[in-house]
Amino acid sequence: MKLTLAPADRHDPRATGRGADKPARPGRAALGSHAFPTPALGVLALIALVMGFVNPSFLSPGNLGAVAEQSAVPAVLAVGLTFVILMGGIDLSLEGTMAAASLTTALLVANDRNTMDLGLWAIAAGCAVGAVIGLVAGATVGLLRVPSFIVTIGTWQIGLGVAQLLFGDTPPRVTDRSFRALAEARTAGLPGIVWIALLVVAIGWTLQRYTRFGRYAYVIGGSEETALLSGVPVRAYRAASFVLAGATAGLASAMATARSGVGDVGIGTGLLFTTIAGVVIGGTLLTGGRGGVMHSLVGVVVMVAIANAMVLAGVSSYIQQTVQGAVVVTAASLTLWRARQRLRVIK
């Protein structure tokens, strides 16, 4: 018997029962579909509207460029993390992975600690370090069936340990001008790391939309049992998602290192919260099977815009943390509200 895998959106309970036969208007259907991050875009528009009255400089080209620059690194992180979460997993190792990749990259470009100078090839080395850490996590989750929450806490510490070993007594300062130009040189008014982030988002969206890897991510997250019965190699695809998340974390660390000019063990501090919060706010379910790369991008921009708006409004840093936490709790509650009756296990 041949099984047909329905798209994630067709599992929406609104598509069954009374009113199921009534055709929806194309525009309304697109905006109401889970394939479009309408709520997150609405939040972003609300922030812009409010700040237009509180502090009009929020909408100035200079500040919008700053928001784009601050969003670049977490946006790249979110691309890889989205595929892990779409399959029903979680990756908490991003900050540790970034630490190891940052020190690797900084020590392989021209720096003040050694004579190594691989130029921009050092970025590939940083991505490789991230991919290896992701492979350790993915193989443990996929082959040994250990929960990703526990595994990635372990690989987080592995990454930090490697970074501290490479750190030595002093942080390596990058002296390679071509590497630093990734963050300093501007094209159309935006630094190179913003254009890199947009390219990564475009590649991630293409993977999600047009490849078997992307299609299977939704199927596995929606129902692993159905995927297994359909012959999908679930373990291999799960492992691949962690490798992708590790590689994007390596690239994000190279971007952050180019921006700071220093290889730093704490290069990713705070970015795990921003990234996961952005994915959730964007509408990607932590239970898997719904959301996508564009959702996560919009969610990350919302998180950065909220932080930026509160700084411009003169809000205390302690209140900023409280507000950001409240936003995440609210967003998680709203995105899971419709699915709450289908959740047999809350974890």
mmCIF file of C-alpha atoms in Angstrom:
data_model
loop_
_atom_site.group_PDB
_atom_site.id
_atom_site.type_symbol
_atom_site.label_atom_id
_atom_site.label_comp_id
_atom_site.label_asym_id
_atom_site.label_seq_id
_atom_site.Cartn_x
_atom_site.Cartn_y
_atom_site.Cartn_z
ATOM 1 C CA MET A 1 0.000 0.000 0.000
ATOM 2 C CA LYS A 2 1.378 3.401 -0.965
ATOM 3 C CA LEU A 3 1.158 6.136 1.635
ATOM 4 C CA THR A 4 0.587 9.716 0.593
ATOM 5 C CA LEU A 5 2.245 12.348 2.753
ATOM 6 C CA ALA A 6 0.091 15.435 3.089
ATOM 7 C CA PRO A 7 1.674 18.867 3.481
ATOM 8 C CA ALA A 8 1.887 20.150 7.048
ATOM 9 C CA ASP A 9 -0.786 22.791 6.501
ATOM 10 C CA ARG A 10 -3.392 20.170 5.618
ATOM 11 C CA HIS A 11 -3.283 18.840 9.162
ATOM 12 C CA ASP A 12 -4.827 22.069 10.421
ATOM 13 C CA PRO A 13 -8.046 21.147 12.236
ATOM 14 C CA ARG A 14 -9.726 24.144 10.647
ATOM 15 C CA ALA A 15 -9.633 22.274 7.342
ATOM 16 C CA THR A 16 -12.086 19.650 8.594
ATOM 17 C CA GLY A 17 -15.630 19.742 9.828
ATOM 18 C CA ARG A 18 -18.157 22.511 9.311
ATOM 19 C CA GLY A 19 -17.183 24.977 6.660
ATOM 20 C CA ALA A 20 -14.527 22.732 5.172
ATOM 21 C CA ASP A 21 -16.179 22.829 1.762
ATOM 22 C CA LYS A 22 -16.226 26.617 1.528
ATOM 23 C CA PRO A 23 -13.398 27.859 -0.669
ATOM 24 C CA ALA A 24 -11.320 30.601 0.932
ATOM 25 C CA ARG A 25 -10.309 33.702 -0.900
ATOM 26 C CA PRO A 26 -6.741 33.374 -2.263
ATOM 27 C CA GLY A 27 -5.405 36.433 -0.399
ATOM 28 C CA ARG A 28 -7.025 35.484 2.883
ATOM 29 C CA ALA A 29 -5.921 31.850 2.498
ATOM 30 C CA ALA A 30 -2.312 32.910 1.975
ATOM 31 C CA LEU A 31 -2.295 35.192 5.010
ATOM 32 C CA GLY A 32 -4.063 32.636 7.190
ATOM 33 C CA SER A 33 -1.830 29.784 6.121
ATOM 34 C CA HIS A 34 0.924 28.494 8.378
ATOM 35 C CA ALA A 35 3.233 28.896 5.385
ATOM 36 C CA PHE A 36 3.235 32.669 5.867
ATOM 37 C CA PRO A 37 4.571 34.366 9.058
ATOM 38 C CA THR A 38 1.627 36.761 9.312
ATOM 39 C CA PRO A 39 1.534 37.128 13.139
ATOM 40 C CA ALA A 40 5.255 37.892 13.372
ATOM 41 C CA LEU A 41 5.006 40.446 10.580
ATOM 42 C CA GLY A 42 2.067 42.001 12.409
ATOM 43 C CA VAL A 43 4.169 42.308 15.581
ATOM 44 C CA LEU A 44 6.984 43.893 13.563
ATOM 45 C CA ALA A 45 4.561 46.414 12.047
ATOM 46 C CA LEU A 46 3.163 47.200 15.518
ATOM 47 C CA ILE A 47 6.680 47.858 16.858
ATOM 48 C CA ALA A 48 7.391 50.226 13.952
ATOM 49 C CA LEU A 49 4.052 52.016 14.478
ATOM 50 C CA VAL A 50 4.552 52.525 18.216
ATOM 51 C CA MET A 51 8.179 53.608 17.850
ATOM 52 C CA GLY A 52 7.150 56.059 15.155
ATOM 53 C CA PHE A 53 5.458 58.008 17.972
ATOM 54 C CA VAL A 54 7.859 57.232 20.840
ATOM 55 C CA ASN A 55 11.109 57.800 18.985
ATOM 56 C CA PRO A 56 10.919 58.452 15.224
ATOM 57 C CA SER A 57 14.662 57.786 14.876
ATOM 58 C CA PHE A 58 13.778 54.080 15.081
ATOM 59 C CA LEU A 59 12.650 54.259 11.442
ATOM 60 C CA SER A 60 15.693 56.205 10.270
ATOM 61 C CA PRO A 61 17.856 54.483 7.615
ATOM 62 C CA GLY A 62 20.805 54.415 9.997
ATOM 63 C CA ASN A 63 18.889 52.627 12.756
ATOM 64 C CA LEU A 64 17.211 50.197 10.361
ATOM 65 C CA GLY A 65 20.676 49.360 9.035
ATOM 66 C CA ALA A 66 21.805 48.756 12.625
ATOM 67 C CA VAL A 67 18.848 46.400 13.179
ATOM 68 C CA ALA A 68 19.787 44.512 10.011
ATOM 69 C CA GLU A 69 23.412 44.237 11.130
ATOM 70 C CA GLN A 70 22.435 43.031 14.620
ATOM 71 C CA SER A 71 20.085 40.462 13.057
ATOM 72 C CA ALA A 72 22.688 38.977 10.696
ATOM 73 C CA VAL A 73 24.412 36.543 13.076
ATOM 74 C CA PRO A 74 21.266 35.170 14.820
ATOM 75 C CA ALA A 75 19.544 34.897 11.416
ATOM 76 C CA VAL A 76 22.286 32.562 10.168
ATOM 77 C CA LEU A 77 22.015 30.543 13.387
ATOM 78 C CA ALA A 78 18.245 30.365 12.962
ATOM 79 C CA VAL A 79 18.483 28.855 9.472
ATOM 80 C CA GLY A 80 20.238 25.718 10.725
ATOM 81 C CA LEU A 81 18.243 25.535 13.955
ATOM 82 C CA THR A 82 14.948 25.735 12.048
ATOM 83 C CA PHE A 83 15.534 22.364 10.363
ATOM 84 C CA VAL A 84 16.370 20.730 13.711
ATOM 85 C CA ILE A 85 13.168 22.099 15.251
ATOM 86 C CA LEU A 86 11.055 21.241 12.199
ATOM 87 C CA MET A 87 12.028 17.611 12.823
ATOM 88 C CA GLY A 88 10.962 17.859 16.451
ATOM 89 C CA GLY A 89 14.435 18.279 17.972
ATOM 90 C CA ILE A 90 16.308 21.080 19.694
ATOM 91 C CA ASP A 91 19.940 22.221 19.578
ATOM 92 C CA LEU A 92 21.198 23.985 22.702
ATOM 93 C CA SER A 93 24.876 23.716 21.745
ATOM 94 C CA LEU A 94 25.037 26.815 19.547
ATOM 95 C CA GLU A 95 26.990 29.003 21.975
ATOM 96 C CA GLY A 96 29.581 26.284 22.653
ATOM 97 C CA THR A 97 29.877 25.509 18.949
ATOM 98 C CA MET A 98 30.357 29.196 18.172
ATOM 99 C CA ALA A 99 33.096 29.437 20.821
ATOM 100 C CA ALA A 100 35.117 26.591 19.292
ATOM 101 C CA ALA A 101 34.591 27.835 15.726
ATOM 102 C CA SER A 102 35.501 31.423 16.634
ATOM 103 C CA LEU A 103 38.853 30.434 18.162
ATOM 104 C CA THR A 104 39.562 28.118 15.225
ATOM 105 C CA THR A 105 38.839 30.848 12.691
ATOM 106 C CA ALA A 106 40.786 33.531 14.564
ATOM 107 C CA LEU A 107 43.861 31.293 14.870
ATOM 108 C CA LEU A 108 43.832 30.334 11.176
ATOM 109 C CA VAL A 109 43.619 33.843 9.708
ATOM 110 C CA ALA A 110 46.432 36.384 10.157
ATOM 111 C CA ASN A 111 46.553 37.104 13.902
ATOM 112 C CA ASP A 112 48.864 38.214 16.704
ATOM 113 C CA ARG A 113 49.286 34.744 18.248
ATOM 114 C CA ASN A 114 50.808 32.624 15.491
ATOM 115 C CA THR A 115 51.997 32.755 11.880
ATOM 116 C CA MET A 116 49.004 30.964 10.358
ATOM 117 C CA ASP A 117 47.266 32.774 7.504
ATOM 118 C CA LEU A 118 44.747 30.791 5.493
ATOM 119 C CA GLY A 119 42.850 33.914 4.536
ATOM 120 C CA LEU A 120 39.123 33.436 3.981
ATOM 121 C CA TRP A 121 39.614 29.655 3.903
ATOM 122 C CA ALA A 122 39.646 29.895 7.698
ATOM 123 C CA ILE A 123 35.881 30.454 7.499
ATOM 124 C CA ALA A 124 35.486 27.010 5.934
ATOM 125 C CA ALA A 125 37.567 25.563 8.770
ATOM 126 C CA GLY A 126 35.268 27.208 11.328
ATOM 127 C CA CYS A 127 32.218 25.785 9.555
ATOM 128 C CA ALA A 128 33.858 22.349 9.525
ATOM 129 C CA VAL A 129 34.456 22.509 13.287
ATOM 130 C CA GLY A 130 30.796 23.371 13.782
ATOM 131 C CA ALA A 131 29.695 20.582 11.456
ATOM 132 C CA VAL A 132 31.798 18.020 13.355
ATOM 133 C CA ILE A 133 30.253 19.046 16.679
ATOM 134 C CA GLY A 134 26.837 18.846 15.007
ATOM 135 C CA LEU A 135 27.693 15.391 13.672
ATOM 136 C CA VAL A 136 28.499 14.177 17.196
ATOM 137 C CA ALA A 137 25.124 15.443 18.383
ATOM 138 C CA GLY A 138 23.261 14.159 15.321
ATOM 139 C CA ALA A 139 24.798 10.690 15.457
ATOM 140 C CA THR A 140 24.009 10.389 19.171
ATOM 141 C CA VAL A 141 20.411 11.516 18.670
ATOM 142 C CA GLY A 142 19.846 9.562 15.464
ATOM 143 C CA LEU A 143 21.640 6.308 16.233
ATOM 144 C CA LEU A 144 21.471 6.033 20.018
ATOM 145 C CA ARG A 145 18.032 7.674 20.334
ATOM 146 C CA VAL A 146 19.161 9.956 23.180
ATOM 147 C CA PRO A 147 16.954 13.081 23.583
ATOM 148 C CA SER A 148 18.455 16.033 21.728
ATOM 149 C CA PHE A 149 17.968 18.281 24.785
ATOM 150 C CA ILE A 150 20.472 16.226 26.807
ATOM 151 C CA VAL A 151 22.869 15.535 23.944
ATOM 152 C CA THR A 152 23.251 19.148 22.878
ATOM 153 C CA ILE A 153 23.882 20.314 26.431
ATOM 154 C CA GLY A 154 26.816 17.908 26.319
ATOM 155 C CA THR A 155 28.092 19.104 22.950
ATOM 156 C CA TRP A 156 27.727 22.696 24.196
ATOM 157 C CA GLN A 157 30.264 21.864 26.905
ATOM 158 C CA ILE A 158 32.486 20.050 24.401
ATOM 159 C CA GLY A 159 32.583 23.165 22.241
ATOM 160 C CA LEU A 160 33.394 25.385 25.223
ATOM 161 C CA GLY A 161 36.143 23.017 26.306
ATOM 162 C CA VAL A 162 37.749 23.055 22.874
ATOM 163 C CA ALA A 163 37.509 26.856 22.776
ATOM 164 C CA GLN A 164 39.136 27.271 26.185
ATOM 165 C CA LEU A 165 41.931 24.926 25.152
ATOM 166 C CA LEU A 166 42.589 27.018 22.025
ATOM 167 C CA PHE A 167 42.157 30.312 23.862
ATOM 168 C CA GLY A 168 45.330 30.020 25.940
ATOM 169 C CA ASP A 169 46.279 33.035 28.032
ATOM 170 C CA THR A 170 45.234 35.813 25.647
ATOM 171 C CA PRO A 171 42.557 36.174 22.951
ATOM 172 C CA PRO A 172 43.918 36.055 19.390
ATOM 173 C CA ARG A 173 43.393 39.387 17.648
ATOM 174 C CA VAL A 174 42.632 39.192 13.937
ATOM 175 C CA THR A 175 44.932 41.291 11.743
ATOM 176 C CA ASP A 176 43.669 40.030 8.368
ATOM 177 C CA ARG A 177 42.100 43.059 6.679
ATOM 178 C CA SER A 178 40.216 41.038 4.067
ATOM 179 C CA PHE A 179 38.588 39.011 6.841
ATOM 180 C CA ARG A 180 37.677 42.090 8.870
ATOM 181 C CA ALA A 181 36.227 43.634 5.696
ATOM 182 C CA LEU A 182 33.347 41.151 5.897
ATOM 183 C CA ALA A 183 31.976 43.300 8.706
ATOM 184 C CA GLU A 184 33.491 46.685 7.868
ATOM 185 C CA ALA A 185 33.062 46.988 4.084
ATOM 186 C CA ARG A 186 29.625 48.134 2.954
ATOM 187 C CA THR A 187 27.621 47.467 -0.177
ATOM 188 C CA ALA A 188 24.437 49.489 -0.752
ATOM 189 C CA GLY A 189 24.850 50.835 2.765
ATOM 190 C CA LEU A 190 24.918 47.421 4.471
ATOM 191 C CA PRO A 191 27.944 45.507 5.807
ATOM 192 C CA GLY A 192 29.027 42.268 4.209
ATOM 193 C CA ILE A 193 27.716 40.108 7.047
ATOM 194 C CA VAL A 194 24.159 41.242 6.259
ATOM 195 C CA TRP A 195 24.517 40.129 2.640
ATOM 196 C CA ILE A 196 26.018 36.821 3.805
ATOM 197 C CA ALA A 197 23.034 36.327 6.112
ATOM 198 C CA LEU A 198 20.585 37.027 3.283
ATOM 199 C CA LEU A 199 22.404 34.518 1.075
ATOM 200 C CA VAL A 200 22.270 31.855 3.806
ATOM 201 C CA VAL A 201 18.545 32.512 4.324
ATOM 202 C CA ALA A 202 17.959 32.166 0.570
ATOM 203 C CA ILE A 203 19.861 28.856 0.510
ATOM 204 C CA GLY A 204 17.962 27.621 3.565
ATOM 205 C CA TRP A 205 14.617 28.562 2.015
ATOM 206 C CA THR A 206 15.587 26.747 -1.191
ATOM 207 C CA LEU A 207 16.510 23.622 0.798
ATOM 208 C CA GLN A 208 13.214 23.792 2.645
ATOM 209 C CA ARG A 209 11.081 24.414 -0.416
ATOM 210 C CA TYR A 210 12.630 22.457 -3.250
ATOM 211 C CA THR A 211 14.641 19.552 -1.829
ATOM 212 C CA ARG A 212 13.777 16.177 -0.349
ATOM 213 C CA PHE A 213 15.608 17.205 2.834
ATOM 214 C CA GLY A 214 13.205 20.105 3.341
ATOM 215 C CA ARG A 215 10.073 18.111 2.531
ATOM 216 C CA TYR A 216 11.075 15.266 4.826
ATOM 217 C CA ALA A 217 11.770 17.729 7.647
ATOM 218 C CA TYR A 218 8.038 18.547 7.762
ATOM 219 C CA VAL A 219 7.025 14.897 7.476
ATOM 220 C CA ILE A 220 9.349 13.767 10.279
ATOM 221 C CA GLY A 221 8.267 16.597 12.544
ATOM 222 C CA GLY A 222 4.599 16.040 11.778
ATOM 223 C CA SER A 223 4.643 12.289 12.395
ATOM 224 C CA GLU A 224 7.799 10.243 12.735
ATOM 225 C CA GLU A 225 5.770 7.027 12.604
ATOM 226 C CA THR A 226 4.288 7.994 9.238
ATOM 227 C CA ALA A 227 7.731 8.886 7.931
ATOM 228 C CA LEU A 228 9.150 5.515 9.014
ATOM 229 C CA LEU A 229 6.235 3.616 7.454
ATOM 230 C CA SER A 230 6.838 5.552 4.233
ATOM 231 C CA GLY A 231 10.454 4.420 4.102
ATOM 232 C CA VAL A 232 12.031 7.757 5.064
ATOM 233 C CA PRO A 233 15.500 7.263 6.653
ATOM 234 C CA VAL A 234 14.543 9.320 9.702
ATOM 235 C CA ARG A 235 17.795 8.826 11.630
ATOM 236 C CA ALA A 236 19.949 9.985 8.743
ATOM 237 C CA TYR A 237 17.863 13.098 8.159
ATOM 238 C CA ARG A 238 17.847 13.954 11.856
ATOM 239 C CA ALA A 239 21.621 13.641 11.983
ATOM 240 C CA ALA A 240 21.936 15.808 8.861
ATOM 241 C CA SER A 241 19.863 18.565 10.473
ATOM 242 C CA PHE A 242 22.298 18.779 13.401
ATOM 243 C CA VAL A 243 25.261 18.872 11.016
ATOM 244 C CA LEU A 244 23.604 21.755 9.165
ATOM 245 C CA ALA A 245 22.924 23.581 12.446
ATOM 246 C CA GLY A 246 26.561 23.109 13.454
ATOM 247 C CA ALA A 247 27.867 24.377 10.117
ATOM 248 C CA THR A 248 25.682 27.492 10.252
ATOM 249 C CA ALA A 249 26.836 28.095 13.834
ATOM 250 C CA GLY A 250 30.424 27.917 12.555
ATOM 251 C CA LEU A 251 29.661 30.460 9.845
ATOM 252 C CA ALA A 252 27.846 32.718 12.314
ATOM 253 C CA SER A 253 30.859 32.625 14.630
ATOM 254 C CA ALA A 254 33.154 33.648 11.760
ATOM 255 C CA MET A 255 30.846 36.588 11.024
ATOM 256 C CA ALA A 256 30.819 37.609 14.707
ATOM 257 C CA THR A 257 34.609 37.236 14.887
ATOM 258 C CA ALA A 258 35.048 39.444 11.817
ATOM 259 C CA ARG A 259 32.838 42.021 13.499
ATOM 260 C CA SER A 260 34.686 42.006 16.848
ATOM 261 C CA GLY A 261 38.182 41.340 15.501
ATOM 262 C CA VAL A 262 38.922 38.880 18.328
ATOM 263 C CA GLY A 263 38.606 35.135 18.810
ATOM 264 C CA ASP A 264 36.418 34.909 21.901
ATOM 265 C CA VAL A 265 35.113 32.037 24.020
ATOM 266 C CA GLY A 266 32.022 34.142 24.785
ATOM 267 C CA ILE A 267 31.366 35.139 21.164
ATOM 268 C CA GLY A 268 27.917 33.520 21.222
ATOM 269 C CA THR A 269 26.763 34.594 24.677
ATOM 270 C CA GLY A 270 23.066 35.474 24.606
ATOM 271 C CA LEU A 271 22.550 34.369 21.008
ATOM 272 C CA LEU A 272 20.956 31.048 21.928
ATOM 273 C CA PHE A 273 18.050 32.865 23.564
ATOM 274 C CA THR A 274 17.672 35.325 20.690
ATOM 275 C CA THR A 275 17.759 32.549 18.097
ATOM 276 C CA ILE A 276 15.357 30.119 19.741
ATOM 277 C CA ALA A 277 13.029 32.986 20.682
ATOM 278 C CA GLY A 278 13.110 34.207 17.083
ATOM 279 C CA VAL A 279 12.242 30.749 15.765
ATOM 280 C CA VAL A 280 9.313 30.472 18.197
ATOM 281 C CA ILE A 281 8.011 34.000 17.602
ATOM 282 C CA GLY A 282 8.235 33.431 13.856
ATOM 283 C CA GLY A 283 5.772 30.553 14.158
ATOM 284 C CA THR A 284 7.922 27.421 13.929
ATOM 285 C CA LEU A 285 6.453 24.925 16.386
ATOM 286 C CA LEU A 286 8.855 23.468 18.948
ATOM 287 C CA THR A 287 6.968 20.191 18.501
ATOM 288 C CA GLY A 288 7.984 20.135 14.831
ATOM 289 C CA GLY A 289 6.196 19.895 11.516
ATOM 290 C CA ARG A 290 5.260 23.542 11.006
ATOM 291 C CA GLY A 291 7.092 26.797 10.289
ATOM 292 C CA GLY A 292 10.128 27.464 8.163
ATOM 293 C CA VAL A 293 13.197 29.531 7.436
ATOM 294 C CA MET A 294 11.337 32.726 6.536
ATOM 295 C CA HIS A 295 9.298 32.446 9.737
ATOM 296 C CA SER A 296 12.505 32.248 11.746
ATOM 297 C CA LEU A 297 14.067 35.197 9.926
ATOM 298 C CA VAL A 298 11.078 37.421 10.703
ATOM 299 C CA GLY A 299 11.070 36.206 14.309
ATOM 300 C CA VAL A 300 14.755 37.053 14.762
ATOM 301 C CA VAL A 301 14.192 40.542 13.338
ATOM 302 C CA VAL A 302 11.288 40.982 15.778
ATOM 303 C CA MET A 303 13.521 40.045 18.735
ATOM 304 C CA VAL A 304 16.294 42.413 17.623
ATOM 305 C CA ALA A 305 13.784 45.194 16.889
ATOM 306 C CA ILE A 306 12.246 44.847 20.363
ATOM 307 C CA ALA A 307 15.678 45.142 21.997
ATOM 308 C CA ASN A 308 16.598 48.075 19.772
ATOM 309 C CA ALA A 309 13.288 49.848 20.442
ATOM 310 C CA MET A 310 13.653 49.510 24.202
ATOM 311 C CA VAL A 311 17.163 50.967 24.084
ATOM 312 C CA LEU A 312 15.911 53.953 22.083
ATOM 313 C CA ALA A 313 13.013 54.362 24.513
ATOM 314 C CA GLY A 314 15.434 54.448 27.465
ATOM 315 C CA VAL A 315 14.077 51.283 29.103
ATOM 316 C CA SER A 316 16.192 49.797 31.904
ATOM 317 C CA SER A 317 18.260 46.737 30.919
ATOM 318 C CA TYR A 318 16.571 44.699 33.671
ATOM 319 C CA ILE A 319 13.136 45.558 32.330
ATOM 320 C CA GLN A 320 14.354 44.725 28.813
ATOM 321 C CA GLN A 321 15.121 41.155 29.888
ATOM 322 C CA THR A 322 11.725 40.848 31.558
ATOM 323 C CA VAL A 323 9.909 42.105 28.469
ATOM 324 C CA GLN A 324 11.834 39.801 26.137
ATOM 325 C CA GLY A 325 11.092 36.813 28.358
ATOM 326 C CA ALA A 326 7.397 37.708 28.512
ATOM 327 C CA VAL A 327 7.267 38.047 24.722
ATOM 328 C CA VAL A 328 8.740 34.565 24.268
ATOM 329 C CA VAL A 329 6.339 32.950 26.769
ATOM 330 C CA THR A 330 3.371 34.648 25.103
ATOM 331 C CA ALA A 331 4.510 33.698 21.607
ATOM 332 C CA ALA A 332 5.060 30.052 22.578
ATOM 333 C CA SER A 333 1.617 29.891 24.196
ATOM 334 C CA LEU A 334 -0.119 31.393 21.181
ATOM 335 C CA THR A 335 1.649 29.238 18.592
ATOM 336 C CA LEU A 336 0.846 26.031 20.498
ATOM 337 C CA TRP A 337 -2.712 27.018 21.473
ATOM 338 C CA ARG A 338 -4.461 25.392 18.524
ATOM 339 C CA ALA A 339 -2.309 22.261 18.766
ATOM 340 C CA ARG A 340 -2.720 21.772 22.531
ATOM 341 C CA GLN A 341 -5.374 19.037 22.180
ATOM 342 C CA ARG A 342 -3.103 17.016 19.881
ATOM 343 C CA LEU A 343 -0.133 17.139 22.269
ATOM 344 C CA ARG A 344 -0.133 13.901 24.166
ATOM 345 C CA VAL A 345 3.125 14.636 25.980
ATOM 346 C CA ILE A 346 4.276 18.062 27.186
ATOM 347 C CA LYS A 347 8.075 18.156 27.461
#
